[in-house]
Short mmCIF file of C-alpha atoms and ligand atoms in Angstrom, two decimals:
data_model
loop_
_atom_site.label_atom_id
_atom_site.label_comp_id
_atom_site.label_asym_id
_atom_site.label_seq_id
_atom_site.Cartn_x
_atom_site.Cartn_y
_atom_site.Cartn_z
CA MET A 1 -7.43 -2.69 -19.68
CA SER A 2 -5.95 0.53 -18.41
CA GLN A 3 -4.45 3.11 -20.62
CA SER A 4 -0.75 4.30 -20.50
CA SER A 5 0.25 7.78 -19.97
CA ASN A 6 2.05 9.25 -22.88
CA GLN A 7 4.25 11.34 -20.88
CA PRO A 8 8.10 10.17 -20.27
CA ARG A 9 8.28 8.53 -16.71
CA GLU A 10 10.56 10.75 -14.50
CA GLN A 11 13.65 9.45 -12.75
CA TRP A 12 15.90 10.39 -9.66
CA ALA A 13 18.56 12.46 -10.66
CA SER A 14 20.72 10.17 -8.97
CA ARG A 15 20.99 7.40 -6.79
CA VAL A 16 21.20 9.82 -3.79
CA GLY A 17 18.31 11.53 -4.98
CA PHE A 18 16.15 7.96 -4.48
CA ILE A 19 17.36 7.43 -1.26
CA LEU A 20 16.91 10.82 -0.05
CA ALA A 21 13.37 10.59 -1.43
CA ALA A 22 12.89 7.40 0.45
CA MET A 23 14.23 8.98 3.73
CA GLY A 24 12.10 12.24 2.90
CA SER A 25 8.97 10.00 2.96
CA ALA A 26 9.93 7.80 5.89
CA VAL A 27 10.69 10.51 8.27
CA GLY A 28 7.66 12.58 9.28
CA LEU A 29 5.22 13.03 11.79
CA GLY A 30 5.30 9.36 12.30
CA ASN A 31 8.94 9.60 13.94
CA VAL A 32 8.23 12.44 16.46
CA TRP A 33 4.13 13.14 16.67
CA ARG A 34 2.91 9.31 16.50
CA PHE A 35 5.84 7.42 17.83
CA SER A 36 5.79 9.40 20.94
CA TYR A 37 2.19 8.83 21.64
CA VAL A 38 1.69 5.31 20.65
CA ALA A 39 5.07 4.33 22.50
CA GLY A 40 3.40 6.59 25.66
CA GLU A 41 0.40 4.80 25.64
CA ASN A 42 1.99 1.08 25.04
CA GLY A 43 4.47 1.08 27.86
CA GLY A 44 7.54 2.64 26.58
CA ALA A 45 10.29 0.39 26.33
CA ALA A 46 8.56 -2.93 25.94
CA PHE A 47 6.99 -1.00 23.04
CA LEU A 48 10.35 -0.20 21.71
CA VAL A 49 11.28 -3.98 21.93
CA ILE A 50 8.59 -5.21 19.82
CA TYR A 51 8.64 -2.13 17.31
CA ILE A 52 12.01 -2.78 16.37
CA ALA A 53 11.66 -6.41 15.87
CA MET A 54 8.68 -5.79 13.63
CA ILE A 55 11.12 -3.41 11.68
CA LEU A 56 13.80 -5.80 11.14
CA LEU A 57 11.69 -8.75 10.46
CA ILE A 58 8.61 -7.44 8.79
CA GLY A 59 9.29 -3.95 7.68
CA LEU A 60 13.02 -4.19 6.38
CA PRO A 61 12.18 -6.84 3.90
CA ILE A 62 8.65 -5.45 2.87
CA VAL A 63 10.71 -2.43 2.19
CA MET A 64 13.17 -4.45 0.00
CA ALA A 65 10.26 -5.90 -1.69
CA GLU A 66 8.61 -2.69 -2.50
CA PHE A 67 11.56 -1.25 -3.90
CA THR A 68 12.25 -4.39 -6.23
CA ILE A 69 8.66 -4.42 -7.29
CA GLY A 70 8.54 -0.73 -8.14
CA ARG A 71 11.76 -0.46 -9.80
CA LYS A 72 11.25 -3.80 -12.18
CA GLY A 73 7.24 -2.92 -12.84
CA GLN A 74 8.01 0.75 -13.81
CA SER A 75 4.88 2.01 -12.80
CA ASP A 76 2.29 3.04 -9.90
CA ALA A 77 1.51 0.65 -7.03
CA VAL A 78 -1.44 -1.07 -8.95
CA GLY A 79 0.06 -0.81 -12.48
CA SER A 80 3.18 -2.41 -11.14
CA PHE A 81 1.56 -5.67 -10.44
CA GLU A 82 -0.63 -5.56 -13.59
CA LYS A 83 3.07 -5.82 -15.20
CA LEU A 84 4.75 -8.07 -13.16
CA SER A 85 2.25 -10.85 -12.83
CA PRO A 86 0.76 -11.24 -16.42
CA GLY A 87 -2.00 -13.61 -15.51
CA ASN A 88 -3.01 -16.51 -17.03
CA GLU A 89 -6.17 -18.19 -18.68
CA ARG A 90 -8.27 -17.75 -15.57
CA LEU A 91 -6.86 -14.41 -13.83
CA ALA A 92 -6.33 -11.06 -15.67
CA PRO A 93 -3.08 -9.17 -15.27
CA GLY A 94 -2.28 -8.39 -12.00
CA GLU A 95 -4.62 -10.58 -10.23
CA PRO A 96 -5.08 -11.09 -7.26
CA TRP A 97 -2.16 -8.97 -6.12
CA LYS A 98 -3.03 -5.64 -7.60
CA ILE A 99 -5.76 -5.55 -4.78
CA ALA A 100 -2.61 -4.56 -2.46
CA GLY A 101 -2.26 -1.49 -5.13
CA ILE A 102 -6.01 -0.75 -4.77
CA MET A 103 -6.15 -0.44 -1.19
CA GLY A 104 -2.47 1.43 -1.24
CA VAL A 105 -4.45 4.09 -3.07
CA ALA A 106 -7.27 3.70 -0.79
CA SER A 107 -4.75 4.21 2.04
CA ALA A 108 -3.03 7.13 0.72
CA PHE A 109 -6.59 8.95 0.78
CA MET A 110 -7.13 8.02 4.21
CA ILE A 111 -3.45 8.83 5.64
CA LEU A 112 -2.86 11.96 4.28
CA SER A 113 -6.53 13.14 4.99
CA PHE A 114 -5.66 12.91 8.61
CA TYR A 115 -1.78 13.64 7.98
CA GLY A 116 -2.67 16.85 6.75
CA VAL A 117 -4.69 17.93 9.82
CA ILE A 118 -1.90 17.00 12.26
CA ALA A 119 0.49 18.96 9.89
CA GLY A 120 -1.79 21.77 10.19
CA TRP A 121 -1.51 21.94 13.88
CA ILE A 122 2.11 21.75 13.32
CA LEU A 123 2.04 25.00 10.93
CA TYR A 124 -0.19 26.84 13.44
CA TYR A 125 2.57 26.39 16.18
CA LEU A 126 5.08 27.40 13.84
CA LEU A 127 3.19 30.71 13.31
CA ASN A 128 2.57 31.20 17.17
CA TYR A 129 6.58 30.91 17.49
CA LEU A 130 7.26 33.37 14.67
CA THR A 131 4.95 35.81 16.43
CA GLY A 132 6.20 35.15 19.83
CA ASN A 133 2.90 34.26 21.26
CA LEU A 134 3.89 30.91 22.79
CA TRP A 135 7.63 31.63 23.83
CA SER A 136 6.07 32.01 27.32
CA ALA A 137 3.08 29.99 28.66
CA PRO A 138 -0.28 31.57 27.74
CA THR A 139 -2.54 32.09 31.40
CA ASP A 140 -4.22 28.87 30.96
CA GLY A 141 -1.05 27.06 30.16
CA TYR A 142 -0.22 25.17 26.92
CA GLY A 143 -2.51 22.28 27.46
CA ALA A 144 -5.30 24.83 27.41
CA PHE A 145 -4.09 26.48 24.46
CA PHE A 146 -3.96 23.38 22.40
CA GLY A 147 -7.02 22.07 23.57
CA GLU A 148 -8.77 25.33 22.46
CA PHE A 149 -7.11 25.29 19.10
CA ILE A 150 -7.78 21.69 17.95
CA SER A 151 -11.49 22.09 18.80
CA GLY A 152 -12.13 25.11 17.16
CA SER A 153 -14.34 24.70 13.83
CA PHE A 154 -12.21 27.05 11.48
CA GLN A 155 -8.69 27.56 12.40
CA PRO A 156 -7.87 23.63 12.29
CA ILE A 157 -9.47 23.50 8.38
CA VAL A 158 -7.36 26.52 7.36
CA TRP A 159 -4.04 25.16 8.53
CA GLN A 160 -4.84 21.95 7.18
CA PHE A 161 -5.98 23.91 3.85
CA ILE A 162 -2.68 25.74 3.76
CA PHE A 163 -0.43 22.60 4.47
CA MET A 164 -2.19 20.62 1.83
CA ALA A 165 -1.82 23.49 -0.74
CA LEU A 166 1.80 23.00 -0.29
CA THR A 167 1.50 19.42 -0.67
CA ILE A 168 -0.16 19.96 -4.04
CA GLY A 169 1.91 22.42 -5.45
CA ILE A 170 4.97 20.13 -4.89
CA VAL A 171 3.35 17.31 -6.36
CA PHE A 172 2.24 19.34 -9.19
CA VAL A 173 5.49 20.79 -10.24
CA GLY A 174 6.82 17.20 -10.53
CA VAL A 175 8.20 14.84 -7.98
CA LYS A 176 12.04 14.82 -8.74
CA LYS A 177 12.21 18.74 -8.86
CA GLY A 178 10.10 19.37 -5.99
CA ILE A 179 11.80 16.89 -3.48
CA GLU A 180 15.54 16.10 -4.27
CA ARG A 181 16.49 19.57 -3.23
CA ALA A 182 14.52 20.02 0.49
CA ASN A 183 15.71 16.63 1.71
CA LYS A 184 19.13 17.26 1.33
CA ILE A 185 19.31 20.07 3.73
CA LEU A 186 16.28 19.98 6.31
CA MET A 187 16.23 16.46 7.05
CA PRO A 188 19.88 16.46 8.55
CA LEU A 189 19.01 19.76 10.34
CA LEU A 190 15.93 18.38 11.88
CA GLY A 191 18.21 15.47 13.10
CA ILE A 192 20.50 17.69 14.59
CA LEU A 193 18.23 19.82 16.38
CA ILE A 194 16.24 16.90 17.79
CA ILE A 195 19.58 15.79 19.21
CA VAL A 196 20.42 18.61 20.80
CA LEU A 197 17.04 19.07 22.21
CA SER A 198 17.39 15.48 23.56
CA VAL A 199 20.49 16.36 25.15
CA TYR A 200 19.20 19.44 26.56
CA GLY A 201 16.65 17.49 27.68
CA LEU A 202 18.71 15.25 30.16
CA THR A 203 19.35 18.02 32.27
CA LEU A 204 15.49 18.81 32.92
CA GLY A 205 15.37 16.33 35.69
CA GLY A 206 13.12 13.87 34.54
CA ALA A 207 16.21 12.16 32.81
CA SER A 208 16.05 8.96 34.96
CA GLU A 209 12.59 8.23 34.62
CA GLY A 210 12.20 9.15 31.27
CA LEU A 211 15.29 6.73 30.11
CA ALA A 212 13.81 4.24 32.45
CA PHE A 213 10.41 4.50 30.78
CA LEU A 214 11.83 4.15 27.12
CA PHE A 215 14.87 1.67 27.70
CA SER A 216 14.00 -0.55 30.65
CA PRO A 217 10.96 -2.83 29.59
CA ASP A 218 8.31 -3.51 31.93
CA TRP A 219 7.78 -7.05 30.51
CA SER A 220 4.29 -7.61 31.78
CA ALA A 221 3.00 -4.84 29.09
CA LEU A 222 3.50 -7.81 26.58
CA ALA A 223 0.64 -9.65 27.97
CA ASN A 224 -1.55 -6.95 26.30
CA PRO A 225 -1.97 -8.00 22.73
CA ASN A 226 -2.80 -4.35 21.92
CA ILE A 227 1.00 -3.63 21.99
CA TYR A 228 1.56 -5.84 18.97
CA LEU A 229 -0.95 -4.64 16.80
CA ALA A 230 0.06 -0.69 17.50
CA ALA A 231 3.84 -1.34 17.18
CA LEU A 232 2.91 -3.24 13.58
CA GLY A 233 0.89 -0.12 12.64
CA GLN A 234 3.70 2.00 13.75
CA ALA A 235 6.50 0.37 11.96
CA PHE A 236 4.32 0.36 8.63
CA PHE A 237 3.44 3.84 9.14
CA SER A 238 6.54 5.15 9.78
CA LEU A 239 8.39 3.20 6.87
CA SER A 240 5.94 4.28 4.59
CA LEU A 241 5.24 0.77 3.97
CA GLY A 242 2.69 -1.40 2.55
CA MET A 243 0.70 0.84 0.38
CA GLY A 244 3.14 1.25 -2.70
CA ALA A 245 4.69 4.51 -1.68
CA LEU A 246 8.26 2.98 -2.21
CA ILE A 247 7.03 0.92 -5.24
CA THR A 248 5.89 4.22 -6.65
CA TYR A 249 9.43 6.01 -5.66
CA GLY A 250 11.17 2.60 -6.93
CA SER A 251 9.66 3.25 -10.33
CA TYR A 252 11.44 6.08 -11.19
CA LEU A 253 14.42 4.41 -10.61
CA SER A 254 16.51 3.18 -13.20
CA SER A 255 18.42 -0.08 -13.05
CA LYS A 256 21.43 0.84 -11.72
CA GLU A 257 21.22 1.09 -8.05
CA SER A 258 21.79 -1.25 -5.35
CA LEU A 259 18.84 -2.04 -3.55
CA PRO A 260 19.44 -3.56 -0.23
CA GLY A 261 21.70 -0.92 0.64
CA ALA A 262 19.14 1.71 0.27
CA ALA A 263 16.65 -0.01 2.38
CA ALA A 264 19.07 -0.65 5.09
CA SER A 265 19.71 3.00 5.29
CA VAL A 266 16.15 4.05 5.04
CA ALA A 267 15.13 1.63 7.81
CA THR A 268 17.91 2.75 10.17
CA LEU A 269 17.52 6.35 9.73
CA ASP A 270 14.12 6.34 10.34
CA THR A 271 14.14 4.10 13.36
CA LEU A 272 17.06 6.29 14.76
CA PHE A 273 14.82 9.15 14.29
CA ALA A 274 12.15 7.86 15.88
CA ILE A 275 14.33 6.69 19.07
CA ILE A 276 15.93 10.24 19.27
CA ALA A 277 12.46 11.80 19.22
CA GLY A 278 11.82 9.70 22.07
CA LEU A 279 14.71 10.72 24.11
CA MET A 280 13.96 14.32 23.47
CA ILE A 281 10.30 14.09 24.30
CA PHE A 282 10.29 11.45 27.66
CA PRO A 283 12.45 12.87 29.89
CA ALA A 284 10.67 15.97 29.28
CA VAL A 285 7.38 14.07 29.82
CA PHE A 286 8.44 13.36 33.21
CA ALA A 287 10.29 16.38 34.32
CA PHE A 288 6.76 18.42 33.64
CA GLY A 289 4.85 15.79 35.30
CA ILE A 290 2.59 15.23 31.95
CA ASP A 291 0.99 11.58 31.30
CA PRO A 292 3.30 10.17 28.70
CA ALA A 293 0.05 8.04 27.82
CA ALA A 294 -1.71 11.47 27.26
CA GLY A 295 -2.40 10.53 23.62
CA PRO A 296 -2.03 12.23 20.33
CA GLY A 297 -1.42 15.62 21.87
CA LEU A 298 1.61 14.93 23.45
CA VAL A 299 4.42 16.63 21.54
CA PHE A 300 2.13 19.75 21.42
CA VAL A 301 1.84 20.06 25.04
CA VAL A 302 5.57 18.81 25.96
CA MET A 303 7.79 20.50 23.71
CA PRO A 304 6.26 24.18 24.47
CA ASP A 305 7.60 23.54 28.09
CA VAL A 306 10.71 22.54 26.79
CA PHE A 307 11.11 25.73 24.95
CA ASP A 308 9.94 27.90 27.87
CA SER A 309 12.63 26.34 29.94
CA PHE A 310 15.53 28.35 28.92
CA ALA A 311 16.19 31.59 27.46
CA LEU A 312 15.57 32.52 23.70
CA GLY A 313 13.53 28.73 23.85
CA GLY A 314 11.32 30.19 21.24
CA ILE A 315 13.83 30.34 18.73
CA PHE A 316 14.46 26.60 19.19
CA GLY A 317 10.43 26.55 18.99
CA ILE A 318 10.54 28.27 15.33
CA LEU A 319 12.94 25.69 14.30
CA PHE A 320 11.41 22.83 15.66
CA PHE A 321 8.27 23.26 14.16
CA PHE A 322 9.57 24.68 10.88
CA LEU A 323 11.81 21.54 10.32
CA LEU A 324 9.12 19.08 11.29
CA ALA A 325 6.58 20.99 8.97
CA ALA A 326 9.13 20.32 6.04
CA ALA A 327 9.41 16.77 6.84
CA ALA A 328 5.97 16.15 7.15
CA LEU A 329 5.99 17.76 3.76
CA THR A 330 7.93 15.38 1.98
CA SER A 331 6.28 12.54 3.63
CA ALA A 332 2.56 13.93 2.57
CA VAL A 333 4.60 14.40 -0.98
CA SER A 334 4.99 10.47 -1.26
CA LEU A 335 1.26 9.97 -0.09
CA LEU A 336 -0.25 12.09 -2.40
CA GLU A 337 2.36 11.06 -5.32
CA VAL A 338 0.86 6.93 -4.94
CA ALA A 339 -2.97 8.23 -5.57
CA VAL A 340 -1.56 10.95 -8.62
CA ALA A 341 0.86 8.16 -10.03
CA TYR A 342 -2.14 6.14 -10.23
CA PHE A 343 -4.57 8.65 -11.72
CA ILE A 344 -2.19 9.67 -14.18
CA ARG A 345 -2.07 6.48 -15.74
CA LYS A 346 -5.53 5.12 -15.09
CA PHE A 347 -7.11 8.02 -16.54
CA ASN A 348 -4.63 9.87 -18.63
CA TRP A 349 -4.66 12.81 -16.91
CA SER A 350 -2.11 15.36 -16.68
CA ARG A 351 0.03 15.70 -13.53
CA LYS A 352 -1.13 18.87 -12.84
CA GLN A 353 -4.73 18.00 -13.04
CA ALA A 354 -4.57 14.63 -10.92
CA SER A 355 -2.64 16.70 -8.34
CA LEU A 356 -5.40 19.48 -8.02
CA ILE A 357 -8.23 17.02 -8.17
CA VAL A 358 -6.97 14.22 -6.20
CA GLY A 359 -5.43 16.61 -3.57
CA GLY A 360 -8.53 18.59 -3.43
CA ILE A 361 -10.45 15.63 -2.69
CA ILE A 362 -8.26 14.50 -0.10
CA PHE A 363 -8.32 17.57 1.42
CA LEU A 364 -12.33 17.37 1.86
CA PHE A 365 -11.86 13.84 3.23
CA GLY A 366 -9.71 14.97 5.89
CA ILE A 367 -12.28 17.81 7.00
CA PRO A 368 -14.15 15.59 9.57
CA SER A 369 -10.62 14.68 11.12
CA ALA A 370 -10.14 18.51 11.57
CA LEU A 371 -13.03 18.87 13.15
CA SER A 372 -12.81 15.68 15.37
CA GLN A 373 -11.73 17.37 18.26
CA GLY A 374 -14.58 19.72 18.16
CA VAL A 375 -17.81 19.75 16.89
CA LEU A 376 -17.77 16.27 15.79
CA ALA A 377 -16.39 14.93 19.23
CA GLY A 378 -17.99 11.83 19.89
CA VAL A 379 -18.12 10.39 16.33
CA GLY A 380 -16.21 7.55 15.51
CA PHE A 381 -15.65 3.74 16.54
CA GLY A 382 -15.83 2.64 19.52
CA ASP A 383 -13.72 4.96 22.06
CA LEU A 384 -11.63 6.32 19.14
CA ASP A 385 -12.68 10.00 17.80
CA PHE A 386 -13.02 10.42 13.93
CA ILE A 387 -9.45 11.36 13.23
CA ASP A 388 -8.01 8.21 15.51
CA SER A 389 -10.42 5.46 13.54
CA VAL A 390 -9.20 7.01 10.28
CA ASP A 391 -5.38 6.53 11.75
CA PHE A 392 -6.55 3.30 12.96
CA ILE A 393 -8.03 1.57 9.95
CA ALA A 394 -5.62 2.78 7.48
CA SER A 395 -2.42 2.14 9.87
CA ASN A 396 -3.15 -0.66 11.74
CA ILE A 397 -5.27 -2.65 9.22
CA PHE A 398 -4.85 -1.39 5.57
CA LEU A 399 -1.02 -0.87 5.83
CA PRO A 400 -0.27 -4.46 7.60
CA LEU A 401 -2.60 -6.22 5.07
CA GLY A 402 -1.13 -4.49 2.03
CA GLY A 403 2.33 -5.57 3.40
CA LEU A 404 1.14 -9.18 3.62
CA ILE A 405 0.01 -8.98 0.20
CA ILE A 406 3.62 -7.65 -1.04
CA ALA A 407 5.25 -10.30 0.75
CA LEU A 408 3.45 -12.91 -0.62
CA PHE A 409 3.92 -11.42 -3.78
CA MET A 410 7.56 -11.56 -3.85
CA GLY A 411 8.19 -14.46 -1.55
CA TRP A 412 5.88 -16.93 -3.54
CA GLY A 413 4.25 -15.16 -6.58
CA PHE A 414 7.66 -14.40 -7.92
CA LYS A 415 10.10 -16.87 -9.26
CA LYS A 416 12.68 -17.32 -6.42
CA ALA A 417 15.95 -16.82 -8.81
CA ASP A 418 13.75 -13.38 -10.48
CA ALA A 419 13.50 -12.09 -6.94
CA LEU A 420 17.19 -12.42 -5.97
CA LYS A 421 17.98 -10.86 -9.38
CA ASP A 422 15.93 -8.19 -9.04
CA SER A 423 16.39 -7.30 -5.49
CA ASP A 424 20.13 -7.16 -6.41
CA PHE A 425 20.71 -9.83 -3.62
CA GLY A 426 21.88 -12.40 -6.33
CA ASN A 427 22.06 -15.82 -4.68
CA THR A 428 23.53 -14.93 -1.53
CA VAL A 429 22.84 -15.75 2.18
CA LEU A 430 21.39 -12.45 2.80
CA GLY A 431 19.19 -12.82 -0.31
CA ASN A 432 18.08 -16.05 1.08
CA LEU A 433 17.17 -14.82 4.50
CA TRP A 434 15.26 -11.97 2.77
CA LEU A 435 13.03 -14.57 1.30
CA PHE A 436 12.66 -16.39 4.27
CA LEU A 437 11.35 -13.70 5.87
CA LEU A 438 9.29 -12.70 3.03
CA ARG A 439 7.71 -16.48 2.73
CA TYR A 440 7.42 -17.30 6.29
CA VAL A 441 8.13 -14.79 8.85
CA ALA A 442 6.31 -11.36 8.11
CA PRO A 443 3.20 -13.40 6.87
CA ILE A 444 2.82 -15.49 9.82
CA GLY A 445 3.80 -12.52 11.80
CA ILE A 446 1.25 -10.19 10.51
CA ILE A 447 -1.44 -12.94 10.78
CA PHE A 448 -0.84 -13.74 14.23
CA VAL A 449 -0.67 -10.00 15.21
CA PHE A 450 -4.02 -9.57 13.64
CA LEU A 451 -5.65 -12.84 15.25
CA SER A 452 -3.91 -11.93 18.74
CA SER A 453 -5.57 -8.18 18.45
CA ILE A 454 -9.06 -9.61 18.04
CA GLY A 455 -8.60 -12.18 21.01
CA VAL A 456 -7.99 -15.22 19.23
CA PHE A 457 -5.27 -16.07 21.78
CA GLY A 458 -7.08 -15.22 24.93
N1 LIG B 1 6.26 7.72 7.15
C1 LIG B 1 5.38 8.84 7.13
C2 LIG B 1 5.99 9.37 8.43
O1 LIG B 1 6.22 8.73 9.46
C3 LIG B 1 4.29 9.05 6.87
C4 LIG B 1 4.00 8.60 5.42
C5 LIG B 1 4.35 9.04 4.13
C6 LIG B 1 3.35 7.45 5.20
N2 LIG B 1 4.05 8.27 3.21
C7 LIG B 1 3.50 6.77 3.28
C8 LIG B 1 2.91 6.22 5.80
C9 LIG B 1 2.92 5.96 3.34
C10 LIG B 1 2.04 4.95 5.20
C11 LIG B 1 2.45 5.14 3.71
O2 LIG B 1 5.33 10.64 8.89
#
């Protein structure tokens, strides 16, 4: 049996605090860095259509399921399953469902390990905008500057370390004190900034091509099965879904709030952020003659050209990389919190001990990702390098698989009346639609995408 920690469980200060924390978890590098390059690689508008369908039919119902499980279970990702499905004569408590929680803790390790690396790149760019170094293009251009930095053996690790230290620091002092405040100010500022930049980007001369790329689908792209897996993985990644992050956050919630409204706001805001980031990036991509399928470096090579194209653009560079780093931090905190909450309960560690040990191990796990663009180039699966391999396995396989189990748990493992009551839906049309999506649409959709990506349908 697992031990239970004797510290009282923290709670969010307010309903707004919870929504802000969930939004802070959702909005991060996934919306700007990952969305733009994955959309760029997968045909732009056609990808966006599939992505939005995945959010509505699969993502949003599972967000609701995670919130419900967390608030009802009042424990971490694994413990909530143990509490809610008491087992029977053949099965231990939580079996077999808690496999989703255990996979979730593993996913948190994997995702944060490379998330810290990319966020480190952001911090390095922030420094270079603060010093003025990137206010005008280096002699070999921004692309060469980026390539040189990420292929180094020292700098990427240093910046990854700094970012992880900040993340650990926040989880160390406790999730409530640490994040409710930051989200209130910095996230809206990031939203305003990317809106301003996307309006400006439309004047750069790539507007019609950029808008067409993002909004006018080339339906032939739908014939490629990889686009579905990419969209599914991106939906889970961006919503912080499928690994119990939202279960963990839901567990810090008392039972007074209404979950469906919270879930809808989080998903809407997260999707808007991604679309606006696309509006900011793709017109600029075409204006500066960059390949939209350039890969994970896309924002790092496009945005400096944007900031270089108007007087004092460097100030926007500072703001952009600062606010993006802040958004990455609130997301990273939610990743670390999943693992830390589990270790606190399971091993009766203190929060401080758990943050340092777990965070430290995740930092070490991330070092091969930090080196993947240099000395470890060539190490990975197939044509993916190491960092992209970790991302692929965690985001495109583990998260949707976790989501599948969560959907089945809520849809089939829960009594229908309890699911409707515990989710705050009640026996309403929406509530029944939600259960229908959880029971049939999400599981079949996820399995279908998996099968099609391994070529089962030709
Ligand atoms: N959603 C975050 C982003 O878009 C990343 C993230 C935070 C995450 N917590 C997560 C992804 C949990 C998957 C699972 O940047």
